[in-house]
Tab-separated table of C-alpha atoms and ligand atoms in Angstrom:
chain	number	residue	atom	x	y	z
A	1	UNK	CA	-78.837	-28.161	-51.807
A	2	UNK	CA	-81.499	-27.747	-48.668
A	3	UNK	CA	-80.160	-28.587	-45.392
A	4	UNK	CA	-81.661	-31.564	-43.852
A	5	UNK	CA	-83.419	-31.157	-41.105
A	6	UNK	CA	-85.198	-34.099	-38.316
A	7	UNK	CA	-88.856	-34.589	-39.138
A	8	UNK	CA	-91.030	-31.521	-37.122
A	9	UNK	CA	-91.842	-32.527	-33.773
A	10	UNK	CA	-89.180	-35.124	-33.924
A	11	UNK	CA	-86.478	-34.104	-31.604
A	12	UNK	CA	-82.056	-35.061	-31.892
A	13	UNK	CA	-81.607	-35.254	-27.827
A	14	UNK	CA	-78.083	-34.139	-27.278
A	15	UNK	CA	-74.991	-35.444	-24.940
A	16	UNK	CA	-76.317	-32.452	-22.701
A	17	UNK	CA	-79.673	-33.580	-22.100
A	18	UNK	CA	-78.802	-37.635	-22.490
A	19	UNK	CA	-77.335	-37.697	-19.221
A	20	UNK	CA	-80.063	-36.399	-17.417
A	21	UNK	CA	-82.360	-38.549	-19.764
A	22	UNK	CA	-80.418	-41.809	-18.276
A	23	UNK	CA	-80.338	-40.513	-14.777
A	24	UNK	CA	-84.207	-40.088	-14.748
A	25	UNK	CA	-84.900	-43.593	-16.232
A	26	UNK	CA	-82.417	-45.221	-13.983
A	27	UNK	CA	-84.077	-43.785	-10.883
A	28	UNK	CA	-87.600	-44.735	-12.181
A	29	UNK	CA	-86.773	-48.207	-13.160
A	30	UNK	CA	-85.180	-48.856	-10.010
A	31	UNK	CA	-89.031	-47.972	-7.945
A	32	UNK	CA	-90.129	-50.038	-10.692
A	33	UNK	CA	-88.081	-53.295	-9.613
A	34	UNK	CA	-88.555	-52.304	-6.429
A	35	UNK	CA	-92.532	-52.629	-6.417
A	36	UNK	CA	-91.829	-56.103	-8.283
A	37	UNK	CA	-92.763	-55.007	-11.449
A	38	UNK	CA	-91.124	-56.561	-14.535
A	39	UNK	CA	-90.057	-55.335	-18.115
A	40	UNK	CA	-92.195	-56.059	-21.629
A	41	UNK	CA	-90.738	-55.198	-24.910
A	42	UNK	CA	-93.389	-54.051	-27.379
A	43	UNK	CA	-93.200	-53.219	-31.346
A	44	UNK	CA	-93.570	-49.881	-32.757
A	45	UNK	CA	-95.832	-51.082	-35.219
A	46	UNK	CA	-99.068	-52.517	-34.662
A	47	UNK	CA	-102.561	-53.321	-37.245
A	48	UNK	CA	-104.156	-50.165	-36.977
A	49	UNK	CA	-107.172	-51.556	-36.005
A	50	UNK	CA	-105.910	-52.415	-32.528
A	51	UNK	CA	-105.249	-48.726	-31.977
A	52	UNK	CA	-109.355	-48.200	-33.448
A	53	UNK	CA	-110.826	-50.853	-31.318
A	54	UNK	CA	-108.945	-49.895	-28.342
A	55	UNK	CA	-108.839	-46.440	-27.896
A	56	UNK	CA	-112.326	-45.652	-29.913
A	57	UNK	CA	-112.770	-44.828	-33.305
A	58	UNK	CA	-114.653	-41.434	-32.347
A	59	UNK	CA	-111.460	-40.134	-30.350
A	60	UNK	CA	-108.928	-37.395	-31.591
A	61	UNK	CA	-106.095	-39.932	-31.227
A	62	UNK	CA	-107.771	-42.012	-33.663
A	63	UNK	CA	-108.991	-39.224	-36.041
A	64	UNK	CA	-106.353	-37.109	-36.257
A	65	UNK	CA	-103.206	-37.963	-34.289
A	66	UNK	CA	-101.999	-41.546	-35.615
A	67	UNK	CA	-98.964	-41.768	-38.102
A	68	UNK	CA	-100.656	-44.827	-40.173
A	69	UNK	CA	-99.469	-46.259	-43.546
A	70	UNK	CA	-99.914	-49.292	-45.690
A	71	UNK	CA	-97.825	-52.048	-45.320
A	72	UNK	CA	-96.914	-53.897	-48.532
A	73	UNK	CA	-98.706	-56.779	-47.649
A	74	UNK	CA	-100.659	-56.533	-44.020
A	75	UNK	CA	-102.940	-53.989	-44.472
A	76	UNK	CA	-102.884	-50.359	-42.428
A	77	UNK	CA	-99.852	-50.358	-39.944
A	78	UNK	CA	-99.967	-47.860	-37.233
A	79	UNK	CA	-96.670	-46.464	-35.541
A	80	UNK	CA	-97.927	-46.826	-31.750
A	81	UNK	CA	-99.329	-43.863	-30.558
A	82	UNK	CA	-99.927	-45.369	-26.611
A	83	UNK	CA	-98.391	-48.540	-25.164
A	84	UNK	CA	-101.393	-49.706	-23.269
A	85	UNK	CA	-103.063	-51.403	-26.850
A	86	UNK	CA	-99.965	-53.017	-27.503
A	87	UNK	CA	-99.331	-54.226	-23.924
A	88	UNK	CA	-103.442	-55.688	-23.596
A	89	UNK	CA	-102.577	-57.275	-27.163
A	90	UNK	CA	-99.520	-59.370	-26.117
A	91	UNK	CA	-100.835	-60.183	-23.307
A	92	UNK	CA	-104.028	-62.153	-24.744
A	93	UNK	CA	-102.004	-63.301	-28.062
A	94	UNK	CA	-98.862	-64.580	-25.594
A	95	UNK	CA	-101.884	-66.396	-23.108
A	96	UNK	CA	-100.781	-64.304	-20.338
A	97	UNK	CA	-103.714	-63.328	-18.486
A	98	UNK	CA	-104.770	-66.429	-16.330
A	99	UNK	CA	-102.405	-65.292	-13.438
A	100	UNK	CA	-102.074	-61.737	-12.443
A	101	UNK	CA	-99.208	-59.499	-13.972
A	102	UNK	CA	-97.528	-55.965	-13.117
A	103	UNK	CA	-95.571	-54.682	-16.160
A	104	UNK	CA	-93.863	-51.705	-17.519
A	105	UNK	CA	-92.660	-50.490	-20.831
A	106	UNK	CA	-90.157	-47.695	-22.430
A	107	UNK	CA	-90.146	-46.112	-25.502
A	108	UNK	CA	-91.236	-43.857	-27.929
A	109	UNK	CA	-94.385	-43.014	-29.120
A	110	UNK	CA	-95.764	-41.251	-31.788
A	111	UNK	CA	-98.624	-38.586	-32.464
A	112	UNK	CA	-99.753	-36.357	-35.121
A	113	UNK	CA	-99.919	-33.460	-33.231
A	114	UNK	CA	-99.278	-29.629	-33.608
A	115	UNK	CA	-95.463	-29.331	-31.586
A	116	UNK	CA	-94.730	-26.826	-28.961
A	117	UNK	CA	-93.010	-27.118	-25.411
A	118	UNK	CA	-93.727	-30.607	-23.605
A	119	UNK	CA	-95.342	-31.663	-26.894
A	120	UNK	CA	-93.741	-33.746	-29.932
A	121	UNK	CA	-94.731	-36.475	-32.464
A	122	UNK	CA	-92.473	-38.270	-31.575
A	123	UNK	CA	-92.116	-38.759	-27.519
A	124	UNK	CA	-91.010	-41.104	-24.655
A	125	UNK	CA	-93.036	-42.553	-22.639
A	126	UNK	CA	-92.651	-44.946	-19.074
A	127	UNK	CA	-95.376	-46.715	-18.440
A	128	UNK	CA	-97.012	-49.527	-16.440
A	129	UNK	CA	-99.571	-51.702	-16.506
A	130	UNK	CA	-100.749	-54.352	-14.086
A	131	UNK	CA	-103.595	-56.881	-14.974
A	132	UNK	CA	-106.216	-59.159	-12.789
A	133	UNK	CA	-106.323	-57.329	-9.943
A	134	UNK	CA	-110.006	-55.495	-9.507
A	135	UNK	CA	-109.911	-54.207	-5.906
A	136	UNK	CA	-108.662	-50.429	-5.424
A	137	UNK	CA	-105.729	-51.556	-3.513
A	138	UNK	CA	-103.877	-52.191	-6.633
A	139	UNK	CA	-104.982	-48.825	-7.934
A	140	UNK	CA	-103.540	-46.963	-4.695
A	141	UNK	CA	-100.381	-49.001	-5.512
A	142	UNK	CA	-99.850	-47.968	-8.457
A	143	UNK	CA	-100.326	-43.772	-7.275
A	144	UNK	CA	-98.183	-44.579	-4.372
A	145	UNK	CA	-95.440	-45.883	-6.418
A	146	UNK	CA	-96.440	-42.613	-8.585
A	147	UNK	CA	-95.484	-40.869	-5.512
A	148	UNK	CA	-92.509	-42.584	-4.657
A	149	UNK	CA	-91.484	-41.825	-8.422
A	150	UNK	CA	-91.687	-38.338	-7.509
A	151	UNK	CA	-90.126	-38.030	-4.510
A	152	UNK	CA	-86.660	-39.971	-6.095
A	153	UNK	CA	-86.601	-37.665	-8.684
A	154	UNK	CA	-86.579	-35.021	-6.620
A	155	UNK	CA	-90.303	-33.175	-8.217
A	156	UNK	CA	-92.605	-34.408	-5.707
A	157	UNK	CA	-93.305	-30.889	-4.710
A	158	UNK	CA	-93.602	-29.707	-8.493
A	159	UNK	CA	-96.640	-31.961	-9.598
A	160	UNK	CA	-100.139	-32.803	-8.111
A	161	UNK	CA	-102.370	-35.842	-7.982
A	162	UNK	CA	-105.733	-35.202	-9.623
A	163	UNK	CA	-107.893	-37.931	-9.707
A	164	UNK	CA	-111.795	-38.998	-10.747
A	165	UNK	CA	-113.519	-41.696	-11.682
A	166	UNK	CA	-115.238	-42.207	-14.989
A	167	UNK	CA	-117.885	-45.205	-13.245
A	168	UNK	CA	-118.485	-48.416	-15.800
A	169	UNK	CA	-119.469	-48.374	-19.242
A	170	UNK	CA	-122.917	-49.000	-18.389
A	171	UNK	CA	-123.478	-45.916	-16.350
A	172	UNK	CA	-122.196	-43.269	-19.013
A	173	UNK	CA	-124.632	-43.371	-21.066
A	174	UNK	CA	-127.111	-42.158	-19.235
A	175	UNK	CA	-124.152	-39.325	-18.562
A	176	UNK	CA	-123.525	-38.550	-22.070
A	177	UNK	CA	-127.151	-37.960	-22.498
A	178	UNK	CA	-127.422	-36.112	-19.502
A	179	UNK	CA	-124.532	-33.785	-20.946
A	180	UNK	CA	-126.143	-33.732	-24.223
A	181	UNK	CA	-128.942	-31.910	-23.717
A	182	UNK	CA	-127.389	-29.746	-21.336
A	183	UNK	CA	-125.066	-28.637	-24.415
A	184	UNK	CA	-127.955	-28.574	-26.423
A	185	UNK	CA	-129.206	-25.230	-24.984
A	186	UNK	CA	-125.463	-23.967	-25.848
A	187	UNK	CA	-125.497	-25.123	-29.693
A	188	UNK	CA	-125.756	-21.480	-31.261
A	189	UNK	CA	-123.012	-20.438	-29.313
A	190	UNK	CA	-120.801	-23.510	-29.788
A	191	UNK	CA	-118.563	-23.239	-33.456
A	192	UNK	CA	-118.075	-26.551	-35.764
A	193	UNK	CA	-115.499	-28.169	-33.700
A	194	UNK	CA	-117.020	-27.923	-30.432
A	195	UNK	CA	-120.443	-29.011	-31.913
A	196	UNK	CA	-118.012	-32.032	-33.655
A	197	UNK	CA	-116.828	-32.871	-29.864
A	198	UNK	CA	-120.297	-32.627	-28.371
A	199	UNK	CA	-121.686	-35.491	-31.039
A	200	UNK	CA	-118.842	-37.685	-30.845
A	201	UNK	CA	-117.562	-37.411	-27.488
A	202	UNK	CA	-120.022	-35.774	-25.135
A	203	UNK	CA	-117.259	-36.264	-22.356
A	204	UNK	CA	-114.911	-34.549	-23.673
A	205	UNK	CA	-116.350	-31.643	-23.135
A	206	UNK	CA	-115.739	-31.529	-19.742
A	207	UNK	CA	-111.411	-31.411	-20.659
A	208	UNK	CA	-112.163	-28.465	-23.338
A	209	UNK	CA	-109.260	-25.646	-22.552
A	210	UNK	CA	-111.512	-23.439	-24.531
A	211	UNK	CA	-112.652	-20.279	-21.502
A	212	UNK	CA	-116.380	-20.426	-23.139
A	213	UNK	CA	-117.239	-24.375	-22.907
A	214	UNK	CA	-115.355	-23.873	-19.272
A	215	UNK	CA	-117.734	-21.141	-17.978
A	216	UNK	CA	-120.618	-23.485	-19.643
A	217	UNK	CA	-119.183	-26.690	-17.821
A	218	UNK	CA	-120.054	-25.263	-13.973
A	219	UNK	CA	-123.839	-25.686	-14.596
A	220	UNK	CA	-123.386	-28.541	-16.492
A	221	UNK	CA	-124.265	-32.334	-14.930
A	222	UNK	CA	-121.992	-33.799	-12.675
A	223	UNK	CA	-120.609	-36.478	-13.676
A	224	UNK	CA	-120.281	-38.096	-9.895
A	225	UNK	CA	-123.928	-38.525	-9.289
A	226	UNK	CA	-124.089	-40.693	-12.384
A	227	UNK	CA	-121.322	-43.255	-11.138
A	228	UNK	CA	-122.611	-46.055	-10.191
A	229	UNK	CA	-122.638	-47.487	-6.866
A	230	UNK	CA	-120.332	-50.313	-6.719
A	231	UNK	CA	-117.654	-47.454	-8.619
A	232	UNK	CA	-117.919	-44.901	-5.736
A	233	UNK	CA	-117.406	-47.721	-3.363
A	234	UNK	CA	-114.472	-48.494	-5.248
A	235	UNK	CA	-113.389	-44.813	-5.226
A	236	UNK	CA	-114.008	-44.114	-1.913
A	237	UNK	CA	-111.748	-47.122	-0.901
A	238	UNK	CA	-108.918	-45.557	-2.937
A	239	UNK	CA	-109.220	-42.267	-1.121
A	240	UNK	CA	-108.774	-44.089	2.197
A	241	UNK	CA	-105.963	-46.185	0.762
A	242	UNK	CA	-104.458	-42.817	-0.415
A	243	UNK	CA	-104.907	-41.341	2.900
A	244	UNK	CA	-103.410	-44.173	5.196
A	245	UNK	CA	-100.186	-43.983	2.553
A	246	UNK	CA	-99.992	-40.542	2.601
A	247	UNK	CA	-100.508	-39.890	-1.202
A	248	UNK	CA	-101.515	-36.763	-1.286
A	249	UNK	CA	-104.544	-35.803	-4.270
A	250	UNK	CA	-107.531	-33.292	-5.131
A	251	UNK	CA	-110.252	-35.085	-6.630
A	252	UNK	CA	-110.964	-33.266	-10.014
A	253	UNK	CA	-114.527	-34.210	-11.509
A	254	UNK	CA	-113.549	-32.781	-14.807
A	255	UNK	CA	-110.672	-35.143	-15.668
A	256	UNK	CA	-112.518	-37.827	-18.037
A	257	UNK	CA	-109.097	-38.272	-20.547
A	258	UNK	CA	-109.238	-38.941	-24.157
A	259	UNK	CA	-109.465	-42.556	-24.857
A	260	UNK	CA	-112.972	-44.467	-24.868
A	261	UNK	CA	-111.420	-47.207	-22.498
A	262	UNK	CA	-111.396	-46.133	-19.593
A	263	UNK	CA	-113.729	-47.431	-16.399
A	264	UNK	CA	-113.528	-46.302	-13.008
A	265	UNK	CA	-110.365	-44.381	-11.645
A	266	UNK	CA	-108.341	-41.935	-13.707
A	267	UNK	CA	-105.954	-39.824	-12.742
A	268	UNK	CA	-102.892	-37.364	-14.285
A	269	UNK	CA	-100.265	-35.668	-12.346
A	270	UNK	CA	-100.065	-31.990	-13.384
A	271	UNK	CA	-97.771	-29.466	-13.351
A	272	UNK	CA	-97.820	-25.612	-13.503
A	273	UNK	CA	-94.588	-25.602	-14.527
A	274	UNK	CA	-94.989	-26.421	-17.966
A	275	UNK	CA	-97.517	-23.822	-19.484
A	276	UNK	CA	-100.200	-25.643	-21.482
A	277	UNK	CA	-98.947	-29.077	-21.680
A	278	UNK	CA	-99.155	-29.667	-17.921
A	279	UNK	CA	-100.020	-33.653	-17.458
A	280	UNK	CA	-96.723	-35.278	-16.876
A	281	UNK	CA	-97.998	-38.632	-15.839
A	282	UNK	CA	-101.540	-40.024	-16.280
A	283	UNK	CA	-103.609	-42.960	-16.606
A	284	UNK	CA	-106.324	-44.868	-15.375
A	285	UNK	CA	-108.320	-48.550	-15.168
A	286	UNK	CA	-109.913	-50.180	-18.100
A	287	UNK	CA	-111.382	-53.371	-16.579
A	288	UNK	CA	-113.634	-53.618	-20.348
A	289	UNK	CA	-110.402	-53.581	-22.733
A	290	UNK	CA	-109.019	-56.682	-22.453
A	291	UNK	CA	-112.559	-58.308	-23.325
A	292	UNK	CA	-112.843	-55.634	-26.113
A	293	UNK	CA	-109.844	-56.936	-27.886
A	294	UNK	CA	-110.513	-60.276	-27.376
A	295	UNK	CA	-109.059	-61.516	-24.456
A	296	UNK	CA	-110.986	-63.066	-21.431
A	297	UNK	CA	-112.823	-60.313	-19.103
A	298	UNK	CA	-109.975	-59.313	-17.009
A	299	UNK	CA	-109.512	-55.699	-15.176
A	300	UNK	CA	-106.800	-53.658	-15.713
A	301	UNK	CA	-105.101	-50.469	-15.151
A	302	UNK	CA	-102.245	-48.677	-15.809
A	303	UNK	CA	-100.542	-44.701	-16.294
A	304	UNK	CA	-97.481	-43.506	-18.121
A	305	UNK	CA	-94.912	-40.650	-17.454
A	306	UNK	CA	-94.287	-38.445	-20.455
A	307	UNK	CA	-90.702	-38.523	-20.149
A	308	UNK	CA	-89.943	-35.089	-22.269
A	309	UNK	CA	-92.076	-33.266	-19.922
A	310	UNK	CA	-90.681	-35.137	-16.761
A	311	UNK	CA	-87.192	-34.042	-18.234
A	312	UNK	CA	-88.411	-30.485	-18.858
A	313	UNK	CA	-89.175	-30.313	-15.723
A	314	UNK	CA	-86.054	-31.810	-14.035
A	315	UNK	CA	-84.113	-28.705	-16.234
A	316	UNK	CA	-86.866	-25.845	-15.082
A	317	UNK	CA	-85.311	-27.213	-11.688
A	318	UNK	CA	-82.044	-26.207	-12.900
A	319	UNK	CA	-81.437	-30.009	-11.983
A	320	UNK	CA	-77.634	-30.550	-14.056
A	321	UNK	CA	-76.348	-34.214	-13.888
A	322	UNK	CA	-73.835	-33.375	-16.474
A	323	UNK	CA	-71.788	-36.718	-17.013
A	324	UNK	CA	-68.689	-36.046	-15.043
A	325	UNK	CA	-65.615	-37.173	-16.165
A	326	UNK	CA	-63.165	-38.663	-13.351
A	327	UNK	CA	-60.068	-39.084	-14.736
A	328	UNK	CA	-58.532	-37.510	-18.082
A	329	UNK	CA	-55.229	-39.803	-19.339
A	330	UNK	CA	-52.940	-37.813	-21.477
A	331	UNK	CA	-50.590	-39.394	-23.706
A	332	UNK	CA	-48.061	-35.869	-23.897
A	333	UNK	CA	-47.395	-37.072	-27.969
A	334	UNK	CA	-48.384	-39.452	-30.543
A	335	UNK	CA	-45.847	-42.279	-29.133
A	336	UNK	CA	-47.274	-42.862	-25.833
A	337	UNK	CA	-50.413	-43.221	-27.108
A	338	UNK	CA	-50.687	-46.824	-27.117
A	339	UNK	CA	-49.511	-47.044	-23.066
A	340	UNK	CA	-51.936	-44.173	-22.483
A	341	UNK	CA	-55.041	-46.248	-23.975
A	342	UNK	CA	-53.328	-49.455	-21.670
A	343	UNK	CA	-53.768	-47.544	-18.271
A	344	UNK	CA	-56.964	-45.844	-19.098
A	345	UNK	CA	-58.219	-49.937	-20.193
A	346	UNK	CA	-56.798	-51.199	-16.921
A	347	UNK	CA	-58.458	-48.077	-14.651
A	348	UNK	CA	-62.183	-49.139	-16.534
A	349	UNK	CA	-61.724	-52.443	-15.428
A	350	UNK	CA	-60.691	-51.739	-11.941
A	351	UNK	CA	-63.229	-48.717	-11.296
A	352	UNK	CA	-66.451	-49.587	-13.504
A	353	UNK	CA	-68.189	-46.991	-11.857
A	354	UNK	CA	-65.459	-44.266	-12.707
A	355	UNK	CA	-65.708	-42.139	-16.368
A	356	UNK	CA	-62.384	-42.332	-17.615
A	357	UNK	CA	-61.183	-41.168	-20.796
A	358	UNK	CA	-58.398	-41.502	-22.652
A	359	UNK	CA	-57.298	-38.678	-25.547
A	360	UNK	CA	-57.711	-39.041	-28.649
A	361	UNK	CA	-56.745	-36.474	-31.667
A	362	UNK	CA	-53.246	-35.504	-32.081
A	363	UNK	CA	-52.617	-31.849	-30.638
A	364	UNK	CA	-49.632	-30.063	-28.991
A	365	UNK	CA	-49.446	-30.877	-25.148
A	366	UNK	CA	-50.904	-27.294	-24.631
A	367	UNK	CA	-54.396	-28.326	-26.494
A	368	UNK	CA	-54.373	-31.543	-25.156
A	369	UNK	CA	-54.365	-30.593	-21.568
A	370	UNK	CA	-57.115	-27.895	-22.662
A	371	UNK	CA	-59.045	-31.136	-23.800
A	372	UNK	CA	-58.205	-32.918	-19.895
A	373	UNK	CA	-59.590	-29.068	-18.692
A	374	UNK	CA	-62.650	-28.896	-20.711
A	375	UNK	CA	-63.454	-32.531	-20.248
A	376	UNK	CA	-64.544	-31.711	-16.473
A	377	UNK	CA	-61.944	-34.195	-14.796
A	378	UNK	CA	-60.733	-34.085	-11.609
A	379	UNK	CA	-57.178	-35.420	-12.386
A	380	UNK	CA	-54.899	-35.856	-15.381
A	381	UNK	CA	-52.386	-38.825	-16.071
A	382	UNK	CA	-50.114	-38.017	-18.167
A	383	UNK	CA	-47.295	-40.107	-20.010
A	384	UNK	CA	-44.468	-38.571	-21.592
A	385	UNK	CA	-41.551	-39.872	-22.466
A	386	UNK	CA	-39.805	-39.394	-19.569
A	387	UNK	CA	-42.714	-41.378	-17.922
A	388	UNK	CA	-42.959	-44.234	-20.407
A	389	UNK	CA	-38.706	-44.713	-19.882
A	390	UNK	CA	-38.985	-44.571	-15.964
A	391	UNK	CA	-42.348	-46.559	-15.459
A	392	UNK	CA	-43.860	-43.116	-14.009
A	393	UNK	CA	-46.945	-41.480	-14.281
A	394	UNK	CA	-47.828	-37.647	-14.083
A	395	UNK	CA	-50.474	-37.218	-11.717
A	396	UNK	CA	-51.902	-33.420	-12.125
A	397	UNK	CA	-54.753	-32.308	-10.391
A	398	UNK	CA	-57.070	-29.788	-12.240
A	399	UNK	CA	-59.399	-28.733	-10.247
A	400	UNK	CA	-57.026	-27.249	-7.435
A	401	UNK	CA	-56.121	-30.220	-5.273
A	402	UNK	CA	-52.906	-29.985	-4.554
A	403	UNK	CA	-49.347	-30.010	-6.327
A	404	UNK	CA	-48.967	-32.118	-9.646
A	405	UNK	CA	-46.697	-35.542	-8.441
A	406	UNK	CA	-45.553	-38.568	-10.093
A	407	UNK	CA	-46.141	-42.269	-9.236
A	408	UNK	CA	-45.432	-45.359	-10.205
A	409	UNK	CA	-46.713	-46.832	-12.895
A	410	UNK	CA	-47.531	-49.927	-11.040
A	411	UNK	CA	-49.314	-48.255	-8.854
A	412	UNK	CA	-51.453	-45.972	-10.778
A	413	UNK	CA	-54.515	-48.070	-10.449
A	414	UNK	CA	-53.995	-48.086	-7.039
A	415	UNK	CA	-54.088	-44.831	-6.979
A	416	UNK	CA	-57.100	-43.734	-8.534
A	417	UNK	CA	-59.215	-46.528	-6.798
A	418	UNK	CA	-57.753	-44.443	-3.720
A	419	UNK	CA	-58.677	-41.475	-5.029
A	420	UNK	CA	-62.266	-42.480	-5.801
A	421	UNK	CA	-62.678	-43.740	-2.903
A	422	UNK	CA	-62.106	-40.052	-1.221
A	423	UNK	CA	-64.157	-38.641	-3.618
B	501	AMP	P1	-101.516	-40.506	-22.559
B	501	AMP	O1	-100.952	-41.691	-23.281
B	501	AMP	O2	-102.218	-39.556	-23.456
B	501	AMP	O3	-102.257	-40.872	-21.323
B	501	AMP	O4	-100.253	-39.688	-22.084
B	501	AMP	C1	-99.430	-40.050	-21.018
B	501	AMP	C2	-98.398	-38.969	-20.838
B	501	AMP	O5	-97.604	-38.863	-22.009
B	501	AMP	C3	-98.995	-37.568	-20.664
B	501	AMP	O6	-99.276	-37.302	-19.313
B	501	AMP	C4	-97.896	-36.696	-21.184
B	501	AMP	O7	-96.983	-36.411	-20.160
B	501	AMP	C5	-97.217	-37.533	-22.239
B	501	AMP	N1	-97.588	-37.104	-23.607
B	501	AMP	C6	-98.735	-37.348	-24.273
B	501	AMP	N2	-98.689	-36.821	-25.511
B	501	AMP	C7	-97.477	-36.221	-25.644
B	501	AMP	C8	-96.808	-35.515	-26.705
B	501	AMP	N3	-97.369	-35.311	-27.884
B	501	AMP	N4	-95.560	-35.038	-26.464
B	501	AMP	C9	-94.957	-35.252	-25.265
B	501	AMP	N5	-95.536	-35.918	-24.242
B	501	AMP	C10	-96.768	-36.409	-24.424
């Protein structure tokens, strides 16, 4: 019979990885309370046409990257490939967008795409999105929380803030066009693909990692001096916002991103850490979705952290927050099992804060104090016997602290809050 395997691109994450997973999402969501915004929950599954109307139906995510199926009875279901669809959607259905809201979201998505490093079908995303506000102030909030992001994870110096803005929806077409016939004089050198691209997505070009349609792209129109007034005002504001912060960004007129929603600023933090797949966090406004999908006109933006990358790079940084146990209780055999399990119960309760674990697994005293060793503990309780009979416990310290002692039972909670405490 064939092994089993996880689906490719599909990843099993590990107790060696998890606890640097949970340490990275606690020290996000923690900026993310602290800048007042507020949790949404979001299905996996949406109508596929959400993902169509929303993101356009001319865009690679749509074409080729969604993981759709029929349901038995509602049509084509789509297994979320972004969260911002799903977010705009609950927000009009749920009559949510008369006041102003700031929101974020966790979980996985999930995109047909060809694996490598930093890039799965199925991945984690953070993300935010905040709704009603138009101004760029709420735009340099959400890069300076970006930035504050960073900083607590300890990779502010790792990425970089590249930012652009895409204008309305009324000003690119006379961009497109603009970038159409420039390509135009390139067809006989472009192959099927790029010519694909060029029809259905003129702007795309501009994000082509391909060295040929590069080398084309610095004599090709600038994208800048089609934006429309009232969007470089906007942008220009954000740079001074950025400035007085001190958010630090290069302005990159060939970041347009892949989705058709997008108006005005977008942005992605990059990395050169990472080879190819070097956007770790990105995003931008799209003041025309909500409308698009039905809501009332209201502007919008948002960006999410790809969380396998933003772990990828936390372990090219050698950064190890290995789950440390505190405090290893050793039953010595099988009969003081049961008193072991009591004082490791009473030491949770005391020290919530404290990893304490309690042995399980027969063994001979010599394996199980291998276990206490491996385990990564500072200090061993053990019961024996001897213990158990003269309400004692074995206190031994593993990791060279001092001479092995015994206490009293009584006061072995006391003890170890103690001994936290000094920690
Ligand atoms: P997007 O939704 O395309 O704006 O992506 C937001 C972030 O998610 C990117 O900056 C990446 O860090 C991450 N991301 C996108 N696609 C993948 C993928 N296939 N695997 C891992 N991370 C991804």
């Amino acid at each position: 019979m064939s092994q089993l395997k996880a689906v490719r691109g599909m990843r099993d994450l590990m107790p060696e990885v998890t606890s640097l997973w949970q340490h990275a999402e606690t020290v996000i969501k923690s900026q993310l309370h602290s800048f007042g915004y507020q949790e949404i929950r979001l299905p996996v599954l949406e109508a596929t046409e959400l993902f169509s109307r929303s993101a356009g139906e001319a865009t690679d995510l749509v074409q080729k990257e969604m993981y759709s199926f029929a349901d038995r009875s509602d049509g084509s279901l789509t297994m979320r490939p972004e969260g911002t669809a799903g977010c705009v959607r609950a927000l009009i259905q749920h009559s949510r967008l008369s006041q102003p809201a700031r929101l974020w979201y966790a979980g996985s998505m999930f995109r047909y795409e060809r694996p490598q490093k930093g890039r799965y079908r199925q991945f984690e995303q953070i993300g935010v999105e905040v709704t009603g506000y138009q101004s760029a102030d709420i735009d340099a909030e959400l890069l300076e929380m970006g930035l504050r992001i960073w900083q607590a994870l300890g990779l502010s110096d790792a990425v970089t803030l590249e930012l652009n803005t895409l204008g309305t929806a009324q000003s690119r077409p006379a961009y497109r066009q603009a970038l159409l016939d420039y390509f135009e004089r390139y067809r006989a050198d472009l192959d099927a693909e790029q010519l694909a691209r060029l029809t259905a997505n003129p702007l795309r070009m501009l994000d082509s990692k391909s060295p040929t349609i590069r080398k084309m792209i610095q004599g090709a129109p600038k994208l800048m001096d089609f934006v429309d007034k009232e969007s470089r005002a906007h942008f220009d504001r954000l740079g001074e916002l950025l400035t007085g912060l001190g958010v630090p960004f290069v302005v990159n007129p060939l970041i347009v991103r892949g989705l058709d929603y997008y108006t005005r600023t977008v942005f992605e933090w990059t990395t050169t850490e990472l080879g190819a797949q070097n956007a770790v966090c990105s995003g931008g406004r799209y003041d025309d979705l909500v409308a698009k999908l039905g809501g009332a006109p209201t502007p919008a933006m948002g960006f999410a952290f790809g969380m396998d990358r933003v772990i990828l790079l936390m372990q090219e940084r050698a950064a190890q927050i290995a789950q440390a146990v505190d405090f290893y209780v050793v039953p010595i055999t099988d009969a003081e099992q049961l008193s072991a399990m009591h004082l490791a119960s009473e030491m949770r309760e005391a020290l919530p804060e404290a990893c304490v674990v309690c042995h399980a697994g027969s063994g001979k005293i010599k394996a199980r104090m291998k276990q206490a060793d491996r385990s990564g503990a500072s200090f061993a309780l053990l019961l024996g016997e001897e213990e158990v009979k003269a309400k004692r416990v074995t206190v031994k310290p593993l990791r060279d602290q001092g001479q092995q002692n015994t206490i009293e039972r009584t006061e072995a909670v006391e003890w170890a809050i103690k001994s936290w405490r000094a920690d």
